[in-house]
Amino acid sequence: MYPISMAVLFAYLLYPVEKKLEQWGVPRILANFITIITAVGVFSGLLILLYMQLSSFLTDFPAMQDKALSNLDRLQRTIDQRFGDSSPQNKHWLRTQVVEGLELSSSFLSELLMATTNTLVKFGLMPVYVFLALYYRNKVENFIYRQLPSYQHSKAQQEINEISNVTKHYMAGVVIVILILCVINTTGLLLIGVEYAILLGILSAFMNFIPYFGTLIGGAIPLLYTFVIQGDPNKALAVLGFFLVVQFTENNILTPNITGGKVNINPMFTILSIIVGGMIWGLPGMFVAVPYLGMFKIYCDHNPDLSSWSFMLGTEGTEEHALTFGKIKDALGFGKKK
């Protein structure tokens, strides 16, 4: 079901473009085809760029593996000298642990590869689902109206419009933020001197489809590569500092200003929804959890019977405990009158 759930979200993303084509007199079927083919073309271009970078990465992988093991041995010697352990049986302890870990994970990697293949097949059907969602959008809306008495139609229309506006702004904002982060991450890694900066920068940016955790997960990829394979602690520290700055910038500047009509869910339930979504559908579940929870929050906002859920999911109710500039001034004594 998750490709269908994601297709609905991407249909909201593409809806403004498709609607504009219809306003210009393009028939709906043709407008759907033009919109979806253009979107698939842009996505395919990104995949081709990633494939070109990944091909070079896989070609150099055996040499990188040897270099990583050599760096692990060097790190082991440094640890032994620091703690005074020079026993022969512990000479390659760190390398042994990593190799055993790789051997234990071989079956997991095989399962992951199969899961990835299955995922690609499922995602291959997403353009069809997006087309159907865009084509039958009015039919779905009329179906909702037919389930309700006429005096509730205006209320239902208000809910549908609000859900549509919030979701399309959220999806457009996420995509714009990711495109900006592709440039920022790649530029930063190039300036630091990280190998495969384009590949690592784009992969790190794409992790931002996952709220809150995306930048941290994405930053761990170039951090581990720089420390283990390049074997440069100074560059690893620079990468760590860079992604901490990116995390702050994305959370406090990019996402709040670009996403605009983002879902109004408090951080506790945002994180819980991401965890539950990951348990159910993996990475796709972590992505779809927040916008669908936001849709449910809007539904609760307009239904008195669910007002308690609206309050629980929202951000209101903790204003007295919020850390504000005025409270900091009062605590430091600057707010007191002389």
Short mmCIF file of C-alpha atoms in Angstrom, two decimals:
data_model
loop_
_atom_site.label_atom_id
_atom_site.label_comp_id
_atom_site.label_asym_id
_atom_site.label_seq_id
_atom_site.Cartn_x
_atom_site.Cartn_y
_atom_site.Cartn_z
CA MET A 1 0.00 0.00 0.00
CA TYR A 2 2.85 2.45 0.55
CA PRO A 3 3.41 3.20 -3.18
CA ILE A 4 -0.27 4.21 -3.37
CA SER A 5 0.09 6.35 -0.23
CA MET A 6 3.16 8.05 -1.66
CA ALA A 7 1.47 8.47 -5.04
CA VAL A 8 -1.35 10.43 -3.37
CA LEU A 9 1.20 12.79 -1.81
CA PHE A 10 3.01 13.29 -5.12
CA ALA A 11 -0.33 13.85 -6.82
CA TYR A 12 -0.84 16.78 -4.42
CA LEU A 13 2.64 18.00 -5.39
CA LEU A 14 1.90 17.87 -9.14
CA TYR A 15 -1.69 19.08 -8.90
CA PRO A 16 -0.90 22.85 -9.29
CA VAL A 17 1.00 22.17 -12.52
CA GLU A 18 -1.72 19.91 -13.92
CA LYS A 19 -4.44 22.38 -12.93
CA LYS A 20 -2.60 25.23 -14.70
CA LEU A 21 -2.43 23.16 -17.90
CA GLU A 22 -6.18 22.52 -17.69
CA GLN A 23 -6.79 26.26 -17.25
CA TRP A 24 -4.84 26.81 -20.46
CA GLY A 25 -7.29 24.54 -22.29
CA VAL A 26 -5.32 21.28 -22.24
CA PRO A 27 -7.63 18.24 -21.78
CA ARG A 28 -7.25 16.55 -18.41
CA ILE A 29 -5.86 13.27 -19.77
CA LEU A 30 -3.22 15.09 -21.83
CA ALA A 31 -2.44 17.45 -18.94
CA ASN A 32 -1.91 14.44 -16.67
CA PHE A 33 0.43 12.79 -19.18
CA ILE A 34 2.48 15.97 -19.69
CA THR A 35 2.80 16.61 -15.96
CA ILE A 36 3.72 13.04 -15.02
CA ILE A 37 6.13 12.51 -17.94
CA THR A 38 7.91 15.76 -17.06
CA ALA A 39 8.18 14.74 -13.41
CA VAL A 40 9.45 11.27 -14.34
CA GLY A 41 11.99 12.88 -16.67
CA VAL A 42 13.36 15.11 -13.90
CA PHE A 43 13.50 12.18 -11.47
CA SER A 44 15.19 9.97 -14.10
CA GLY A 45 17.80 12.67 -14.66
CA LEU A 46 18.66 12.62 -10.96
CA LEU A 47 18.84 8.82 -11.02
CA ILE A 48 21.18 8.89 -14.03
CA LEU A 49 23.43 11.38 -12.23
CA LEU A 50 23.46 9.15 -9.15
CA TYR A 51 24.12 6.06 -11.29
CA MET A 52 27.11 7.71 -12.97
CA GLN A 53 28.56 8.64 -9.58
CA LEU A 54 27.74 5.23 -8.09
CA SER A 55 29.38 3.37 -11.01
CA SER A 56 32.67 5.11 -10.29
CA PHE A 57 32.21 4.41 -6.58
CA LEU A 58 31.63 0.67 -7.14
CA THR A 59 34.62 0.46 -9.48
CA ASP A 60 36.89 1.81 -6.76
CA PHE A 61 35.22 -0.17 -3.97
CA PRO A 62 37.87 -2.98 -3.67
CA ALA A 63 40.64 -0.40 -3.29
CA MET A 64 38.53 1.53 -0.78
CA GLN A 65 37.95 -1.66 1.21
CA ASP A 66 41.67 -2.30 1.49
CA LYS A 67 42.26 1.31 2.46
CA ALA A 68 39.54 1.12 5.11
CA LEU A 69 41.09 -2.00 6.66
CA SER A 70 44.50 -0.30 6.67
CA ASN A 71 43.00 2.73 8.39
CA LEU A 72 41.33 0.46 10.94
CA ASP A 73 44.69 -1.17 11.71
CA ARG A 74 46.25 2.26 12.16
CA LEU A 75 43.44 3.29 14.47
CA GLN A 76 43.91 0.03 16.42
CA ARG A 77 47.62 0.79 16.89
CA THR A 78 46.76 4.28 18.14
CA ILE A 79 44.26 2.84 20.62
CA ASP A 80 46.79 0.24 21.82
CA GLN A 81 49.47 2.88 22.34
CA ARG A 82 47.02 5.10 24.19
CA PHE A 83 45.87 2.37 26.60
CA GLY A 84 49.12 0.36 26.73
CA ASP A 85 47.76 -2.86 25.23
CA SER A 86 50.40 -4.56 23.07
CA SER A 87 49.26 -8.20 23.25
CA PRO A 88 49.71 -10.02 19.90
CA GLN A 89 46.24 -11.59 19.99
CA ASN A 90 44.69 -8.11 19.92
CA LYS A 91 46.82 -6.84 17.04
CA HIS A 92 43.98 -6.83 14.51
CA TRP A 93 41.08 -6.75 16.96
CA LEU A 94 39.27 -3.82 15.31
CA ARG A 95 39.72 -5.25 11.81
CA THR A 96 38.45 -8.65 12.99
CA GLN A 97 35.32 -7.14 14.50
CA VAL A 98 34.53 -5.24 11.29
CA VAL A 99 35.15 -8.29 9.07
CA GLU A 100 32.97 -10.49 11.31
CA GLY A 101 30.29 -7.83 11.22
CA LEU A 102 30.42 -7.81 7.42
CA GLU A 103 30.18 -11.61 7.32
CA LEU A 104 27.21 -11.61 9.69
CA SER A 105 25.50 -8.98 7.58
CA SER A 106 25.96 -10.77 4.24
CA SER A 107 22.55 -12.45 4.45
CA PHE A 108 21.01 -9.16 5.56
CA LEU A 109 22.53 -7.39 2.55
CA SER A 110 21.10 -10.05 0.24
CA GLU A 111 17.66 -9.56 1.75
CA LEU A 112 18.11 -5.80 1.51
CA LEU A 113 19.03 -6.07 -2.18
CA MET A 114 15.94 -8.18 -2.83
CA ALA A 115 13.83 -5.71 -0.86
CA THR A 116 15.32 -2.85 -2.86
CA THR A 117 14.52 -4.63 -6.13
CA ASN A 118 10.95 -5.23 -5.02
CA THR A 119 10.70 -1.61 -3.93
CA LEU A 120 11.84 -0.39 -7.34
CA VAL A 121 9.21 -2.57 -9.02
CA LYS A 122 6.51 -1.15 -6.74
CA PHE A 123 7.70 2.41 -7.31
CA GLY A 124 7.58 1.75 -11.06
CA LEU A 125 3.78 1.70 -10.73
CA MET A 126 3.66 5.04 -8.92
CA PRO A 127 3.19 7.14 -12.11
CA VAL A 128 0.06 5.08 -12.84
CA TYR A 129 -1.27 5.72 -9.33
CA VAL A 130 -0.47 9.43 -9.60
CA PHE A 131 -2.28 9.61 -12.95
CA LEU A 132 -5.37 7.92 -11.49
CA ALA A 133 -5.34 10.13 -8.39
CA LEU A 134 -5.21 13.28 -10.53
CA TYR A 135 -7.78 12.04 -13.04
CA TYR A 136 -10.37 10.87 -10.50
CA ARG A 137 -9.88 13.65 -7.94
CA ASN A 138 -13.30 15.21 -8.57
CA LYS A 139 -14.98 11.81 -8.43
CA VAL A 140 -13.44 11.12 -5.02
CA GLU A 141 -14.58 14.53 -3.77
CA ASN A 142 -18.14 13.94 -5.03
CA PHE A 143 -18.11 10.50 -3.39
CA ILE A 144 -17.37 12.17 -0.03
CA TYR A 145 -20.23 14.63 -0.54
CA ARG A 146 -22.62 11.77 -1.36
CA GLN A 147 -21.83 10.18 2.00
CA LEU A 148 -22.91 13.32 3.87
CA PRO A 149 -26.16 15.25 4.22
CA SER A 150 -26.32 18.45 2.18
CA TYR A 151 -25.95 20.78 5.17
CA GLN A 152 -22.47 19.31 5.86
CA HIS A 153 -21.17 19.82 2.32
CA SER A 154 -19.70 23.28 3.01
CA LYS A 155 -17.88 21.98 6.07
CA ALA A 156 -16.53 18.99 4.12
CA GLN A 157 -15.39 21.27 1.30
CA GLN A 158 -13.55 23.46 3.81
CA GLU A 159 -11.76 20.39 5.24
CA ILE A 160 -10.85 19.10 1.77
CA ASN A 161 -9.51 22.50 0.71
CA GLU A 162 -7.46 22.86 3.90
CA ILE A 163 -6.01 19.36 3.58
CA SER A 164 -5.17 20.04 -0.07
CA ASN A 165 -3.47 23.37 0.64
CA VAL A 166 -1.42 22.09 3.59
CA THR A 167 -0.34 18.89 1.80
CA LYS A 168 0.68 20.50 -1.49
CA HIS A 169 2.60 23.25 0.35
CA TYR A 170 4.30 20.64 2.52
CA MET A 171 5.29 18.45 -0.45
CA ALA A 172 6.49 21.38 -2.55
CA GLY A 173 8.44 22.73 0.41
CA VAL A 174 10.13 19.38 1.08
CA VAL A 175 11.19 19.01 -2.57
CA ILE A 176 12.55 22.58 -2.73
CA VAL A 177 14.47 22.11 0.53
CA ILE A 178 15.99 18.87 -0.77
CA LEU A 179 17.09 20.51 -4.03
CA ILE A 180 18.70 23.36 -2.06
CA LEU A 181 20.42 20.85 0.25
CA CYS A 182 21.77 18.95 -2.77
CA VAL A 183 23.68 22.11 -3.73
CA ILE A 184 24.68 23.03 -0.17
CA ASN A 185 25.83 19.51 0.79
CA THR A 186 27.75 18.93 -2.43
CA THR A 187 29.43 22.34 -2.26
CA GLY A 188 30.37 21.90 1.39
CA LEU A 189 31.82 18.42 0.88
CA LEU A 190 33.79 19.61 -2.17
CA LEU A 191 35.28 22.48 -0.16
CA ILE A 192 36.20 20.11 2.70
CA GLY A 193 37.85 17.77 0.21
CA VAL A 194 35.65 14.69 0.59
CA GLU A 195 35.87 12.16 -2.23
CA TYR A 196 32.66 11.42 -4.19
CA ALA A 197 31.24 14.70 -2.86
CA ILE A 198 28.45 14.83 -5.47
CA LEU A 199 27.23 11.30 -4.71
CA LEU A 200 27.44 11.73 -0.94
CA GLY A 201 25.93 15.22 -1.06
CA ILE A 202 22.88 14.12 -3.07
CA LEU A 203 22.33 11.00 -0.95
CA SER A 204 22.57 13.07 2.22
CA ALA A 205 20.06 15.60 0.86
CA PHE A 206 17.56 12.90 -0.15
CA MET A 207 17.51 11.65 3.45
CA ASN A 208 15.65 14.87 4.28
CA PHE A 209 12.45 13.30 3.04
CA ILE A 210 12.47 12.01 6.64
CA PRO A 211 11.64 14.89 9.03
CA TYR A 212 13.93 15.59 12.01
CA PHE A 213 16.20 12.56 11.44
CA GLY A 214 16.96 13.15 7.75
CA THR A 215 19.94 15.48 8.10
CA LEU A 216 21.48 13.39 10.90
CA ILE A 217 21.13 10.14 8.91
CA GLY A 218 22.39 11.84 5.75
CA GLY A 219 25.35 13.41 7.54
CA ALA A 220 26.42 10.04 8.98
CA ILE A 221 27.14 8.71 5.47
CA PRO A 222 29.93 11.17 4.48
CA LEU A 223 31.15 11.26 8.10
CA LEU A 224 31.79 7.50 8.18
CA TYR A 225 33.29 7.57 4.69
CA THR A 226 35.69 10.39 5.58
CA PHE A 227 36.78 8.82 8.86
CA VAL A 228 37.01 5.13 7.88
CA ILE A 229 37.96 5.16 4.18
CA GLN A 230 39.75 8.48 3.72
CA GLY A 231 41.22 8.08 7.20
CA ASP A 232 41.34 11.81 7.88
CA PRO A 233 40.07 12.76 11.38
CA ASN A 234 40.39 16.48 10.61
CA LYS A 235 38.13 16.18 7.56
CA ALA A 236 35.74 14.00 9.57
CA LEU A 237 35.48 16.73 12.22
CA ALA A 238 34.94 19.31 9.47
CA VAL A 239 32.13 17.16 8.00
CA LEU A 240 30.57 16.79 11.47
CA GLY A 241 30.66 20.55 12.06
CA PHE A 242 29.34 21.25 8.56
CA PHE A 243 26.31 18.99 8.96
CA LEU A 244 25.54 20.41 12.40
CA VAL A 245 25.35 23.83 10.72
CA VAL A 246 23.22 22.34 7.91
CA GLN A 247 20.91 20.72 10.49
CA PHE A 248 20.41 24.05 12.26
CA THR A 249 19.90 25.92 8.98
CA GLU A 250 17.42 23.37 7.62
CA ASN A 251 15.35 23.14 10.82
CA ASN A 252 15.26 26.85 11.66
CA ILE A 253 15.54 28.69 8.34
CA LEU A 254 14.87 26.58 5.24
CA THR A 255 11.96 24.35 6.30
CA PRO A 256 9.96 26.95 8.30
CA ASN A 257 10.22 29.59 5.54
CA ILE A 258 9.91 27.41 2.44
CA THR A 259 7.39 24.81 3.58
CA GLY A 260 5.04 27.56 4.71
CA GLY A 261 1.75 25.71 5.30
CA LYS A 262 3.45 22.80 6.99
CA VAL A 263 1.58 20.28 9.09
CA ASN A 264 0.94 21.57 12.59
CA ILE A 265 2.05 18.53 14.64
CA ASN A 266 4.06 18.79 17.85
CA PRO A 267 7.56 17.22 17.86
CA MET A 268 6.62 14.33 20.16
CA PHE A 269 3.94 12.94 17.84
CA THR A 270 6.02 13.79 14.78
CA ILE A 271 8.84 11.58 16.07
CA LEU A 272 6.43 8.84 17.19
CA SER A 273 4.74 8.82 13.78
CA ILE A 274 8.13 8.53 12.05
CA ILE A 275 9.10 5.58 14.27
CA VAL A 276 5.77 3.80 13.75
CA GLY A 277 5.87 4.49 10.01
CA GLY A 278 9.39 3.03 9.85
CA MET A 279 8.27 -0.09 11.73
CA ILE A 280 5.42 -0.63 9.27
CA TRP A 281 6.86 0.37 5.87
CA GLY A 282 10.54 1.18 6.44
CA LEU A 283 11.93 4.37 4.87
CA PRO A 284 8.77 5.05 2.79
CA GLY A 285 6.72 4.78 5.98
CA MET A 286 8.95 7.33 7.71
CA PHE A 287 8.28 9.73 4.84
CA VAL A 288 4.49 9.36 4.55
CA ALA A 289 3.75 9.26 8.30
CA VAL A 290 3.97 13.00 8.98
CA PRO A 291 1.81 14.37 6.11
CA TYR A 292 -0.92 11.77 6.71
CA LEU A 293 -0.89 12.52 10.43
CA GLY A 294 -1.24 16.18 9.44
CA MET A 295 -4.33 15.29 7.37
CA PHE A 296 -5.80 13.51 10.37
CA LYS A 297 -5.03 16.56 12.54
CA ILE A 298 -7.01 18.81 10.16
CA TYR A 299 -9.93 16.37 10.25
CA CYS A 300 -9.83 16.48 14.06
CA ASP A 301 -9.76 20.30 13.98
CA HIS A 302 -13.15 20.37 12.24
CA ASN A 303 -14.85 17.68 14.30
CA PRO A 304 -15.84 18.53 17.91
CA ASP A 305 -15.91 14.86 18.90
CA LEU A 306 -12.19 14.65 18.09
CA SER A 307 -11.17 17.99 19.61
CA SER A 308 -9.15 16.23 22.31
CA TRP A 309 -7.05 14.52 19.62
CA SER A 310 -6.60 17.84 17.84
CA PHE A 311 -5.30 19.35 21.07
CA MET A 312 -3.02 16.38 21.79
CA LEU A 313 -1.48 16.34 18.30
CA GLY A 314 -1.10 20.11 18.00
CA THR A 315 1.49 22.51 19.31
CA GLU A 316 -0.79 24.52 21.59
CA GLY A 317 -1.06 23.96 25.34
CA THR A 318 2.59 24.34 26.37
CA GLU A 319 3.01 28.09 25.89
CA GLU A 320 3.68 28.71 29.60
CA HIS A 321 6.65 26.33 29.51
CA ALA A 322 8.11 27.57 26.22
CA LEU A 323 11.57 29.13 26.30
CA THR A 324 11.22 32.67 24.94
CA PHE A 325 13.52 35.65 24.68
CA GLY A 326 11.40 37.54 27.23
CA LYS A 327 11.74 34.74 29.78
CA ILE A 328 15.50 34.64 29.28
CA LYS A 329 15.67 38.41 29.88
CA ASP A 330 13.60 38.04 33.05
CA ALA A 331 15.78 35.18 34.30
CA LEU A 332 18.92 37.24 33.77
CA GLY A 333 17.34 40.25 35.50
CA PHE A 334 17.18 42.47 32.42
CA GLY A 335 13.40 42.55 32.43
CA LYS A 336 13.04 43.95 35.97
CA LYS A 337 12.19 47.59 36.44
CA LYS A 338 14.60 49.69 38.46
#
